[in-house]
Coordinates of C-alpha atoms and ligand atoms in Angstrom, one line a residue:
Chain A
X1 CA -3.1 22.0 -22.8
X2 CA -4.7 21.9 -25.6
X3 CA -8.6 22.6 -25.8
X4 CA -11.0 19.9 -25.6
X5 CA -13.3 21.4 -28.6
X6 CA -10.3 21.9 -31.2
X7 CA -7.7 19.2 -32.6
X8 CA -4.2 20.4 -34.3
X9 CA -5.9 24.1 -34.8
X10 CA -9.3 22.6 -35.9
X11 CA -12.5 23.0 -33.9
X12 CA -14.3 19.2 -34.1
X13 CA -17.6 18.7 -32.9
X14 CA -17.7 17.1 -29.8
X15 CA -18.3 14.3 -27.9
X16 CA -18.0 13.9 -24.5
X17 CA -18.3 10.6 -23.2
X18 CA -18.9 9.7 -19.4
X19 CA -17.6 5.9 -18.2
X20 CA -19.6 5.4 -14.7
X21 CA -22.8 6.3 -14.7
X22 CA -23.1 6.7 -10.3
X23 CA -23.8 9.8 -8.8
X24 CA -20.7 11.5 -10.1
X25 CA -20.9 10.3 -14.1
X26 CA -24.6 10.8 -14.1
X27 CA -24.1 14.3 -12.1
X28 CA -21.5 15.4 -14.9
X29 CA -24.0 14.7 -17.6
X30 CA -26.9 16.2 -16.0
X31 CA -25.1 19.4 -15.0
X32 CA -23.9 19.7 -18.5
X33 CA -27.1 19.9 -20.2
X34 CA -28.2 22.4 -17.2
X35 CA -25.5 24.9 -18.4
X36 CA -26.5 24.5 -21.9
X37 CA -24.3 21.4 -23.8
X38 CA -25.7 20.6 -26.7
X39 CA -23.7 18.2 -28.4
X40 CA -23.3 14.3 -28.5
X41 CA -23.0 13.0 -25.0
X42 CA -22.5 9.0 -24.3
X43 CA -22.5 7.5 -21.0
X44 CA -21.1 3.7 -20.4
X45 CA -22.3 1.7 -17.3
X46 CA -21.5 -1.8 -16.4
X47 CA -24.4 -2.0 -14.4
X48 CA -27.7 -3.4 -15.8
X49 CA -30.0 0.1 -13.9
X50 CA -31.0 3.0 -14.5
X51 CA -28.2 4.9 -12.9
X52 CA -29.2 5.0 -8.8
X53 CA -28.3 6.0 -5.5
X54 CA -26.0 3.9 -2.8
X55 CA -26.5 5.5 0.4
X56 CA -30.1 3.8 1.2
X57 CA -28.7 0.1 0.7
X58 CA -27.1 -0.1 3.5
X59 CA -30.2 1.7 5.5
X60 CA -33.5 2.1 4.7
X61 CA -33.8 -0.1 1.2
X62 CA -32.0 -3.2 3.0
X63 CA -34.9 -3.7 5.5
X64 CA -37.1 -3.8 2.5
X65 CA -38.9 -0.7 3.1
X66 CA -37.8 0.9 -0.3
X67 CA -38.1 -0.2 -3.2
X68 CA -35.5 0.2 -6.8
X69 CA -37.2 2.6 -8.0
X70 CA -37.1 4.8 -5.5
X71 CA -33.2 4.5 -5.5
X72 CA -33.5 5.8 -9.1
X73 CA -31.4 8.8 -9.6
X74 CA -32.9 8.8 -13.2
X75 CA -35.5 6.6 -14.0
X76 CA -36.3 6.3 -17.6
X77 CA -38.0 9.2 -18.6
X78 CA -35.1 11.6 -16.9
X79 CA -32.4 9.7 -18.9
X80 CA -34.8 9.9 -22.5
X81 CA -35.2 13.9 -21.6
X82 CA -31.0 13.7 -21.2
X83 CA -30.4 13.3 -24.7
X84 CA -27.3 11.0 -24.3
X85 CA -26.6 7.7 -26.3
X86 CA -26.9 5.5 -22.5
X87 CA -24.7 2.4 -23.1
X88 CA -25.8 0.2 -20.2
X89 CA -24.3 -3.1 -18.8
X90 CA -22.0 -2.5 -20.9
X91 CA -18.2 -2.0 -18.9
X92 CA -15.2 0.0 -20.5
X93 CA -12.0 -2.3 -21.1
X94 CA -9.4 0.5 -21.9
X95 CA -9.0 4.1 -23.6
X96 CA -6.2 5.2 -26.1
X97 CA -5.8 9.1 -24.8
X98 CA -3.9 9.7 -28.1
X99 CA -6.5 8.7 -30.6
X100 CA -9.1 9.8 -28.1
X101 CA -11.1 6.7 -28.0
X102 CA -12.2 4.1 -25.6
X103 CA -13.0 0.5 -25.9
X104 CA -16.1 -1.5 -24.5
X105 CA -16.4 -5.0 -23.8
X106 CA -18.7 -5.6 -26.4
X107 CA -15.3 -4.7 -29.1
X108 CA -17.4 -1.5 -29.8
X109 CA -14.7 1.5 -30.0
X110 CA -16.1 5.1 -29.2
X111 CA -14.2 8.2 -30.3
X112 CA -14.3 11.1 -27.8
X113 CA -12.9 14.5 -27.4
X114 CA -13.6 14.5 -23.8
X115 CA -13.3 11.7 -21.7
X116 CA -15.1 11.7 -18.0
X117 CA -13.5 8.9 -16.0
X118 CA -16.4 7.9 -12.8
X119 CA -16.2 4.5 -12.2
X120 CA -16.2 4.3 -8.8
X121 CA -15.0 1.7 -6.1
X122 CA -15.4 -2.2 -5.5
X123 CA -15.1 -3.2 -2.0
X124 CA -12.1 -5.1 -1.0
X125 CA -12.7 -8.8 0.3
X126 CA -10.6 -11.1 2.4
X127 CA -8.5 -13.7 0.5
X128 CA -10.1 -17.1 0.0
X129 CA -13.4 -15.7 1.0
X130 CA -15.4 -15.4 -2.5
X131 CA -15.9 -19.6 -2.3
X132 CA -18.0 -19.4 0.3
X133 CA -21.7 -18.6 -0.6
X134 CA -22.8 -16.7 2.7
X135 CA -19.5 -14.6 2.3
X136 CA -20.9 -10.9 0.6
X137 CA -19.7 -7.4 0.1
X138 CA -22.4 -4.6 0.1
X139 CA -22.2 -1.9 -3.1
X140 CA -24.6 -2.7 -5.4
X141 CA -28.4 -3.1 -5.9
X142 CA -28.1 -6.9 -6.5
X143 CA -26.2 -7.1 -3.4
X144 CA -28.5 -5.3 -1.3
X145 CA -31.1 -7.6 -2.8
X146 CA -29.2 -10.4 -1.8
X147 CA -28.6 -9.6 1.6
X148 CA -31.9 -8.2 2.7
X149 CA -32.8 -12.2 1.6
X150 CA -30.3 -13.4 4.2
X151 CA -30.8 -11.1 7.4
X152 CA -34.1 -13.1 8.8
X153 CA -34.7 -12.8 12.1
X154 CA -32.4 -15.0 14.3
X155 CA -30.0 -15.4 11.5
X156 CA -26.3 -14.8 12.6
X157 CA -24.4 -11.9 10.8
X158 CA -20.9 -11.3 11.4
X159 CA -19.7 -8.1 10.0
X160 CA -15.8 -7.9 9.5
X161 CA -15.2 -3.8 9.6
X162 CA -16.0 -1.1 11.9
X163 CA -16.3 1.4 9.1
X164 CA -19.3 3.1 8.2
X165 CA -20.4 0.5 6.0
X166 CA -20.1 -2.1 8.6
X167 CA -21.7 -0.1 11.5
X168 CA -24.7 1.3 9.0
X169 CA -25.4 -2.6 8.4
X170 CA -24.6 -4.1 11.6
X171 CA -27.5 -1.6 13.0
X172 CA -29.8 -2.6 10.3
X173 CA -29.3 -5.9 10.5
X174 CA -30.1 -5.5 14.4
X175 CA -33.2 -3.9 13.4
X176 CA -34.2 -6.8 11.4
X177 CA -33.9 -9.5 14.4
X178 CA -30.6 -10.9 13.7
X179 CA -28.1 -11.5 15.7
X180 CA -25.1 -9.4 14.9
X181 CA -21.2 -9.6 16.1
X182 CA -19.0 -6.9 14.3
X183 CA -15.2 -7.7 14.5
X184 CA -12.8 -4.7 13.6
X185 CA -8.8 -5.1 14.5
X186 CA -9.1 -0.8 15.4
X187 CA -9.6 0.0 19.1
X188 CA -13.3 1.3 18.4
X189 CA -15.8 1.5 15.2
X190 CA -15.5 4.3 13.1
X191 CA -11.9 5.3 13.6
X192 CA -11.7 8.1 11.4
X193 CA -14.4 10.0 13.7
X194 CA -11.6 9.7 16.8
X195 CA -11.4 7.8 20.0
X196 CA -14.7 9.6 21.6
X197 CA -17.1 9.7 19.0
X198 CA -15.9 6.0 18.0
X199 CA -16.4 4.7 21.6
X200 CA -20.0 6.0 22.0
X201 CA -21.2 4.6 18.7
X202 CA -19.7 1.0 19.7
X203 CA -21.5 1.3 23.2
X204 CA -24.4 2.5 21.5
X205 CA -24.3 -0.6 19.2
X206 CA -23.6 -3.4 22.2
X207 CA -26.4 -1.7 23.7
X208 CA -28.5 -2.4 20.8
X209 CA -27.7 -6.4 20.7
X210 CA -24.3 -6.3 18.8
X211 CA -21.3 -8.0 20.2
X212 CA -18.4 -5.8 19.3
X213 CA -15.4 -7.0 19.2
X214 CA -12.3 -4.2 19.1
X215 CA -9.1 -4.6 18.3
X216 CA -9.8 -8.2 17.0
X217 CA -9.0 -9.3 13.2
X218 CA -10.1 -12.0 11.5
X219 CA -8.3 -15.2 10.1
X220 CA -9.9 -16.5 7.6
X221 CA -13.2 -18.0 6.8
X222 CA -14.1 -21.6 7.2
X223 CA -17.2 -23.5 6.5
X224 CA -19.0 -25.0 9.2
X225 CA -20.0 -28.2 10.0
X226 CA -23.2 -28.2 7.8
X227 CA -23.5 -29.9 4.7
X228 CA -21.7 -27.6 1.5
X229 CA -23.4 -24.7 0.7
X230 CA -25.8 -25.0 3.4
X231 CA -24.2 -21.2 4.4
X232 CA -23.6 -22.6 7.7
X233 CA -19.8 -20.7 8.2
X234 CA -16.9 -20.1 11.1
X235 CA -15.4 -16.7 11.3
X236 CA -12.0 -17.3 12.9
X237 CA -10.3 -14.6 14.6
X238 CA -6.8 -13.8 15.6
X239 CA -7.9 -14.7 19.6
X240 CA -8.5 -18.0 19.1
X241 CA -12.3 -17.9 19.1
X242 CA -14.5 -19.7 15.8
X243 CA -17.8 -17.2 15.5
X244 CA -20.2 -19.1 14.2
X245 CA -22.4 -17.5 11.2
X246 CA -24.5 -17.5 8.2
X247 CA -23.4 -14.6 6.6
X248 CA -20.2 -13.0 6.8
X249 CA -20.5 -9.4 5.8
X250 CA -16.8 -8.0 4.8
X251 CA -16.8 -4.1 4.9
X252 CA -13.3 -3.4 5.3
X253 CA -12.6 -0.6 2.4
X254 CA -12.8 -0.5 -1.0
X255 CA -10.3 -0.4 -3.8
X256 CA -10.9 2.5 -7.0
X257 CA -12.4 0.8 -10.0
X258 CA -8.8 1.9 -12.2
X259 CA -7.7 -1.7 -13.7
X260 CA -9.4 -0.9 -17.2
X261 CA -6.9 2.4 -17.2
X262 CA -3.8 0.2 -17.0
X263 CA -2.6 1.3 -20.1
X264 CA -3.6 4.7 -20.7
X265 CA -0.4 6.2 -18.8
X266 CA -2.4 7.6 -16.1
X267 CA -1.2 8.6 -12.7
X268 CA -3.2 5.3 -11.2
X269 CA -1.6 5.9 -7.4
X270 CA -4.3 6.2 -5.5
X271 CA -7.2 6.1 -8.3
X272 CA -7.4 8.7 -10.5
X273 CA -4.9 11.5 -10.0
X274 CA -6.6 15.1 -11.0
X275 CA -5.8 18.7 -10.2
X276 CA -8.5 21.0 -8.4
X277 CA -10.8 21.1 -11.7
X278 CA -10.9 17.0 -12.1
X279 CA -8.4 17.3 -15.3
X280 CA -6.3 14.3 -15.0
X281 CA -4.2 14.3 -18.8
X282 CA -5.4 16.4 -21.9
X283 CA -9.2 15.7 -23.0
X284 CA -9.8 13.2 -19.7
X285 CA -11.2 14.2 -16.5
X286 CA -12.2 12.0 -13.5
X287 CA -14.6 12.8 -10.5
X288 CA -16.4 10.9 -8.1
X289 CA -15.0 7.9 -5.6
X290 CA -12.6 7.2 -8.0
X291 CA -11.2 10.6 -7.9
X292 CA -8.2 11.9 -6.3
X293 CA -8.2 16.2 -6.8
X294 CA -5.6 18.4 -5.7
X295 CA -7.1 20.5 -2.9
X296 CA -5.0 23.8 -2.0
X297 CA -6.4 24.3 1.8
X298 CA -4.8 21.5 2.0
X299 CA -2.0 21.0 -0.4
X300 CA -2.0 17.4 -1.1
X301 CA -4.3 15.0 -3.1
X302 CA -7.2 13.7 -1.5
X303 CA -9.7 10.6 -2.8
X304 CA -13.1 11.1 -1.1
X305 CA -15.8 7.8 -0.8
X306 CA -18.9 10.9 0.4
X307 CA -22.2 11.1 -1.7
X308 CA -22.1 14.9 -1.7
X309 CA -18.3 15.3 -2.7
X310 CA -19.0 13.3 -5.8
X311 CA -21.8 15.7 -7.2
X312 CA -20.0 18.4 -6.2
X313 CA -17.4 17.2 -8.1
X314 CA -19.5 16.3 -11.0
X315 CA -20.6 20.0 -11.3
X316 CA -17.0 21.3 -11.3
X317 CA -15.9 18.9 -14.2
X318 CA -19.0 19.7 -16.2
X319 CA -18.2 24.0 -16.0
X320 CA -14.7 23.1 -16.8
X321 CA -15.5 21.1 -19.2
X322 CA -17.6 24.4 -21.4
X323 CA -14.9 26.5 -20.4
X324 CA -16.5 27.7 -17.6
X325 CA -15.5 27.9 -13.5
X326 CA -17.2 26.3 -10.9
X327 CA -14.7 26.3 -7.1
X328 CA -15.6 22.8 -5.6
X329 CA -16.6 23.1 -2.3
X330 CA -13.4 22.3 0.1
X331 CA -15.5 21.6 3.2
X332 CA -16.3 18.3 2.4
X333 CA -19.6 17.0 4.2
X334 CA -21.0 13.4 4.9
X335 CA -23.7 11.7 6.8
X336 CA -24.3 8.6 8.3
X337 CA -27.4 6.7 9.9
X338 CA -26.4 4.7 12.7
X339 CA -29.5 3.1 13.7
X340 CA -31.6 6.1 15.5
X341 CA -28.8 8.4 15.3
X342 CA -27.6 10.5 13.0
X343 CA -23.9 11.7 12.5
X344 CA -23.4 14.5 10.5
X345 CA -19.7 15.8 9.3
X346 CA -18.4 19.1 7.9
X347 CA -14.8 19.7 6.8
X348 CA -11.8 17.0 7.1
X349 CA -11.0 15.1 10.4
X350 CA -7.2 14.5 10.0
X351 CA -5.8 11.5 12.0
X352 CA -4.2 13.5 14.6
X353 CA -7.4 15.8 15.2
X354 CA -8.3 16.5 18.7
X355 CA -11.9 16.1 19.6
X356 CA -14.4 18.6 21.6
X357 CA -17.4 18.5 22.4
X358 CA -18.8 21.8 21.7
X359 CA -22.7 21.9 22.8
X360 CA -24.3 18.9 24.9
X361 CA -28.5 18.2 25.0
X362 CA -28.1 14.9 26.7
X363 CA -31.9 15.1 27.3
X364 CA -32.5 14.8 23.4
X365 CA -29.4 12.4 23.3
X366 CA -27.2 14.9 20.9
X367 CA -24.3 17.2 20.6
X368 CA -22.1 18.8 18.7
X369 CA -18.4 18.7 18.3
X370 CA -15.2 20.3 17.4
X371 CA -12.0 19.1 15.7
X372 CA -9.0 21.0 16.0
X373 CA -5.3 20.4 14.6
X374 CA -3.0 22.6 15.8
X375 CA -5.3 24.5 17.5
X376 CA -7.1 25.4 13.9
X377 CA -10.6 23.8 13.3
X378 CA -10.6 21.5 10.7
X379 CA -13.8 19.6 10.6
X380 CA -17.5 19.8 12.9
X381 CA -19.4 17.2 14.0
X382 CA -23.3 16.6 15.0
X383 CA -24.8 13.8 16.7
X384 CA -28.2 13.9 16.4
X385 CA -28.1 17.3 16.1
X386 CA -28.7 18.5 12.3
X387 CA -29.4 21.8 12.5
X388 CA -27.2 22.6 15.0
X389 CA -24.4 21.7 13.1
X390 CA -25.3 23.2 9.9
X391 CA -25.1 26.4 12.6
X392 CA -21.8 25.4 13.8
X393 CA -20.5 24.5 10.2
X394 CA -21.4 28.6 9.3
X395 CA -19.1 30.3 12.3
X396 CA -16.4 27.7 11.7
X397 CA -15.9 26.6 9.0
X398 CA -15.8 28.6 5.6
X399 CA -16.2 27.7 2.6
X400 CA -16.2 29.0 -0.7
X401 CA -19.4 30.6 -0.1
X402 CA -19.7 32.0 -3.6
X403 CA -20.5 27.9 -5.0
X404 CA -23.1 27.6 -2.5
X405 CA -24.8 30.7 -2.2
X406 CA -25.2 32.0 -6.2
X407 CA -26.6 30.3 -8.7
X408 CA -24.2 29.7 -11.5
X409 CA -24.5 31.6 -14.8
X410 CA -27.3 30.4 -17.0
X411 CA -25.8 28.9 -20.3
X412 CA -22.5 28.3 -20.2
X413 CA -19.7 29.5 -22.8
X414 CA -19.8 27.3 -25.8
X415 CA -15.8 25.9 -26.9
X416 CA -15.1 27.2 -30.3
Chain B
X1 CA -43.3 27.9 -7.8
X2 CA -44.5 24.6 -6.1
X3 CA -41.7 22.7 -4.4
X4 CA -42.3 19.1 -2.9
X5 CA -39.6 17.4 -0.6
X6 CA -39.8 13.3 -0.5
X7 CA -39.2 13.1 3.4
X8 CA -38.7 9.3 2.7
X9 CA -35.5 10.2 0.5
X10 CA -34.1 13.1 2.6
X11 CA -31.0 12.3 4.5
X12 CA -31.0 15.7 6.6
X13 CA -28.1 16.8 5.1
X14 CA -29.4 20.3 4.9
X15 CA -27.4 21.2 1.8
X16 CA -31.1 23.2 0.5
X17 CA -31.0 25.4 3.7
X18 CA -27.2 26.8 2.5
X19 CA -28.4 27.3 -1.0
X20 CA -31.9 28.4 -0.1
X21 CA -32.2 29.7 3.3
X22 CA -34.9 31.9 3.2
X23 CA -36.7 28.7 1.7
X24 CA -36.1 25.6 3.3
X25 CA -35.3 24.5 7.0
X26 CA -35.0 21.5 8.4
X27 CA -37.4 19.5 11.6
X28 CA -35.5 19.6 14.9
X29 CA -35.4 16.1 15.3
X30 CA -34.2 14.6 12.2
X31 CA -33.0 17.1 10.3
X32 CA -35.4 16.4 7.3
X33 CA -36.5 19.6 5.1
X34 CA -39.1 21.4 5.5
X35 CA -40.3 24.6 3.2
X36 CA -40.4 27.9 5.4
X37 CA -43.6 29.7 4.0
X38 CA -46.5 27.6 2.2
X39 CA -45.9 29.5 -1.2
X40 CA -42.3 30.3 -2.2
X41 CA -41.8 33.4 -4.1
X42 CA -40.9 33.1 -7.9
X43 CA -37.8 35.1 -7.1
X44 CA -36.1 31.8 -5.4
X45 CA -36.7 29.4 -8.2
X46 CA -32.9 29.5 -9.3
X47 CA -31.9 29.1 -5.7
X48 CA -34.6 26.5 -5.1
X49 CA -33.3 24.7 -8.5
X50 CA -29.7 25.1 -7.5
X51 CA -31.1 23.5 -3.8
X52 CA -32.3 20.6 -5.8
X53 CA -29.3 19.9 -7.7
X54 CA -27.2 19.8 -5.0
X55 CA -29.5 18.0 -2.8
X56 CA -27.6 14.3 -2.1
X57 CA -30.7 12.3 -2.0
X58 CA -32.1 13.9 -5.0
X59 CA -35.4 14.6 -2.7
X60 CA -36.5 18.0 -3.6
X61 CA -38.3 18.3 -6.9
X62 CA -39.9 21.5 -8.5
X63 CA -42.8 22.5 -11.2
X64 CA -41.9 23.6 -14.6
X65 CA -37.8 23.2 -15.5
Ligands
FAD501 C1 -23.8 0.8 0.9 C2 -23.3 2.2 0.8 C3 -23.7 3.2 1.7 C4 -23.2 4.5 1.6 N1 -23.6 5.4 2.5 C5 -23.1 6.7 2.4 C6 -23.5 7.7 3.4 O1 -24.3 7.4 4.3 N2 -23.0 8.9 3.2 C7 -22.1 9.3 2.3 O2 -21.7 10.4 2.2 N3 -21.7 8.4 1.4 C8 -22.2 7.1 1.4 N4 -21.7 6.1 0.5 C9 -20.8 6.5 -0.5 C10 -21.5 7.1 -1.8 O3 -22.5 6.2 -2.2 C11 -20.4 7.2 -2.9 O4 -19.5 8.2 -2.5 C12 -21.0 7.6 -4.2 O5 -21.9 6.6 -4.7 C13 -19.9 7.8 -5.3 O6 -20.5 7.9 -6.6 P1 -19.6 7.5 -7.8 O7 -20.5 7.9 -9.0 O8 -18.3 8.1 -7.7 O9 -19.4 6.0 -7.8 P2 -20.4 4.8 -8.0 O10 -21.7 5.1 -7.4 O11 -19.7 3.6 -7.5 O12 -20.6 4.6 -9.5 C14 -19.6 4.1 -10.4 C15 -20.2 3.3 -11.5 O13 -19.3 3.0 -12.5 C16 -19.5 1.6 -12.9 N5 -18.2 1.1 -13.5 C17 -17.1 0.7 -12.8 N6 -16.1 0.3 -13.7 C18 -16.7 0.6 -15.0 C19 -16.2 0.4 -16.3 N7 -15.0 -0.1 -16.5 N8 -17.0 0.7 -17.3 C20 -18.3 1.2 -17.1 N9 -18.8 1.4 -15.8 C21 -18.0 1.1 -14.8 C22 -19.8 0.9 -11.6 O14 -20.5 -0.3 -11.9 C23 -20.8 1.9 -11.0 O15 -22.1 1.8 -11.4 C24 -22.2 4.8 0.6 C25 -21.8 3.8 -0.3 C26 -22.3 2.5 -0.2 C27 -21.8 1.5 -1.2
SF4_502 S1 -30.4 18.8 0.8 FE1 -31.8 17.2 0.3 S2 -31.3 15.6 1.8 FE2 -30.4 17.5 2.5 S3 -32.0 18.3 3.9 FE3 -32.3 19.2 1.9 S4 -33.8 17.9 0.9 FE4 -33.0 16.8 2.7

């Protein structure tokens, strides 16, 4: 492979350019400057923002008690002190990885020698259901905005999803005085956490206010009897039964934001097809949701949607990028707020994981838990129970130590 | 070096107290950050500036660069 900093023999002067600017693109171009980069650096975002964080929109900046700016990652001044041409609202249409360049929807065509694909996800919708105008995804700032409008108290929310995105909402919505049904065709909510951990969460959320309804899909999505547009809409399920609603919420996955790649001869599989440094083909790396990185403990690709993998990831590509080595950090780690409770994950729960609980408070309404496949533990879990699992995480589950523990070398090794 | 930690933006996630344990822990309760000793050594800043990269919520900031 040939190095980024030379063409045919000759070194060029380079020009990395970042498409995405979320956590992940913004983390690449930030870590970059840290280790010393001091050459052109161009970042493309579709969005109209300074580039900001997603985790909050589904908690604490949909009840309103956040504002934008604290969802800033880099407000102004941080992005001015970056030193990077910032091309924003502007969305990538394709890249020619032979001529190194990559085209913007405004014709403009920018010339790289490194490429940083971080475009992250778009949720996935039901068909038919974009028509109706109560119908809405959550992943943006503008649809945060425009939900946070919608959940009034009293107003009925369906949520169609029992992911993490649907429970996070369904709770906040709760929390805002609206009534809340949450309809998920899998026998509990959060699936991926296993049959006990799911179970509690669902009781904990009827015993909020929701009704959830397991192992229940939904139809389609009809309006209602109110005049067009009025966002008066009928959620009809596979059972028979017409849930009446104002807004639908769909949260059922999302889909990697690859269609601009079609031609660039990219392994598009499962988004963006990388080894264990985020290289995907010569001079292009990709990190972040989009991302799918080879990871030996486990021997097999994995595409991550966690908030800390994608900076992680962002430092990794930016070391490799100036020649240098950062090890990702293989124990992946997510949070997430249901309502009062916090669940807190270390390491990768595998579908045929068996659960333990490992350490019970139920006075303080918390515990810890195990995961085991074949008898090896592959992931830990805390409810409520932060500390305690950071503990837990320590004896079980090791991780490359060296990436968290040491400060990385000041000033990394300039190509050329 | 003067560290502040914008409880508002913390998530808990404790990433700091792996990089910076002799620095930062977190409340029982939620999890969110708290510094150890009123004054942190100078000796920590790298860890305390590696803590704040890392840091998913981007809540800890520090003095100087
Ligand atoms: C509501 C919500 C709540 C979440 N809560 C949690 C949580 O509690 N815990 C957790 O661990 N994770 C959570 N996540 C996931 C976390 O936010 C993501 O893992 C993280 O944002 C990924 O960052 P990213 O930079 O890869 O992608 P993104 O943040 O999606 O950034 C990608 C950017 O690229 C832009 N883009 C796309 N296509 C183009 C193009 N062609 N040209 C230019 N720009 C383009 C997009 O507009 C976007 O701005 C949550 C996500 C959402 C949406
Ligand atoms: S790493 Fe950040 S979010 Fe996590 S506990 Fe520390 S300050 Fe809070």
């Amino acid at each position: 492979m040939p190095r980024s900093g030379h063409r045919d023999g000759r070194p060029v002067s380079r020009h990395i350019v970042v498409v995405g600017t979320g956590a992940a693109g913004l983390g690449v171009a930030q870590e970059l400057r840290h280790l010393g980069y001091d050459e052109a650096l161009t970042l493309v975002g579709a969005e109209n923002h300074p580039p900001y964080d997603r985790p909050p929109l589904s908690k604490r900046f949909l009840t309103g008690a956040a504002d934008a700016e604290q969802l800033w990652l880099a407000g102004p001044d941080t992005l001015d002190r970056l030193g990077a041409t910032v091309h924003r609202g502007r969305r990538a249409t394709g890249a020619d990885l032979a001529a190194r360049t990559v085209s913007l929807d405004d014709g403009r065509r920018l010339p790289y020698t490194d490429l940083v694909i971080a475009t992250g996800v778009t949720p996935r919708t039901l068909p038919g259901i974009a028509e109706h105008a109560g119908a809405v995804t959550l992943k943006t700032l503008e649809d945060a905005h425009s939900l946070t409008g919608r959940l009034r108290p009293g107003r009925r929310l369906v949520v169609v999803g029992g992911g993490f995105l649907g429970t996070e909402t369904a709770w906040t919505a709760l929390s805002m005085g609206c009534e809340v049904t949450l309809v998920t065709p899998t026998p509990t909510v959060l699936p991926g956490l296993g049959e006990q951990v799911g179970s509690l969460t669902g009781e904990r959320l009827a015993a909020a206010g929701a009704t959830v309804l397991t192992g229940t899909a939904v139809e389609a999505v009809r309006q209602g009897d109110g005049p067009p547009g009025s966002g008066d809409l009928r959620v009809l399920l596979d059972n028979g039964t017409r849930l009446p609603a104002d807004t639908v919420l769909t949260a059922i996955g999302s889909a990697p934001d690859v269609g601009w790649c079609g031609t660039t001869g990219l392994d598009l599989a499962d988004g963006i097809r990388c080894d264990a440094v985020g290289r995907a083909a010569p001079g292009v790396h990709a990190c972040g949701d989009v991302a799918a990185w080879y990871c030996p403990p486990h021997g097999r690709h994995l595409r991550l949607e966690h908030r800390m993998h994608a900076g992680d990831q962002a430092r990794v590509v930016a070391a490799d990028l100036l020649g240098g080595h950062r090890e990702l950090d293989w124990v992946p780690f997510f949070w997430t707020d249901q309502g009062p409770h916090k669940i807190v994950v270390h390491g990768l729960i595998t579908p045929e994981a068996e659960f333990e609980t490992h350490e019970a408070d139920t006075e303080h309404d918390r515990f810890t838990g195990v995961y085991r496949t074949n008898g090896r533990v592959c992931a830990v879990l805390g409810w409520n129970a932060p500390k305690q699992i950071l503990r837990l995480r320590r004896e079980l589950l090791t991780g490359p130590q060296t990436a968290l523990g040491t400060p990385p070398p000041a000033g990394a090794p300039k190509p050329g | 070096m003067k560290i502040t930690i914008d409880e508002g933006k913390c998530v808990g996630a404790g990433q700091c107290v792996l990089v910076a344990p002799d620095v930062f822990d977190q409340r029982d309760e939620d999890g969110v950050a708290v510094l150890l000793t009123e004054e942190t050594p100078e000796d920590e800043r790298p860890r305390v500036q590696e803590a704040a990269r890392v840091c998913p919520a981007a809540a800890i900031a520090t003095d100087g660069r």
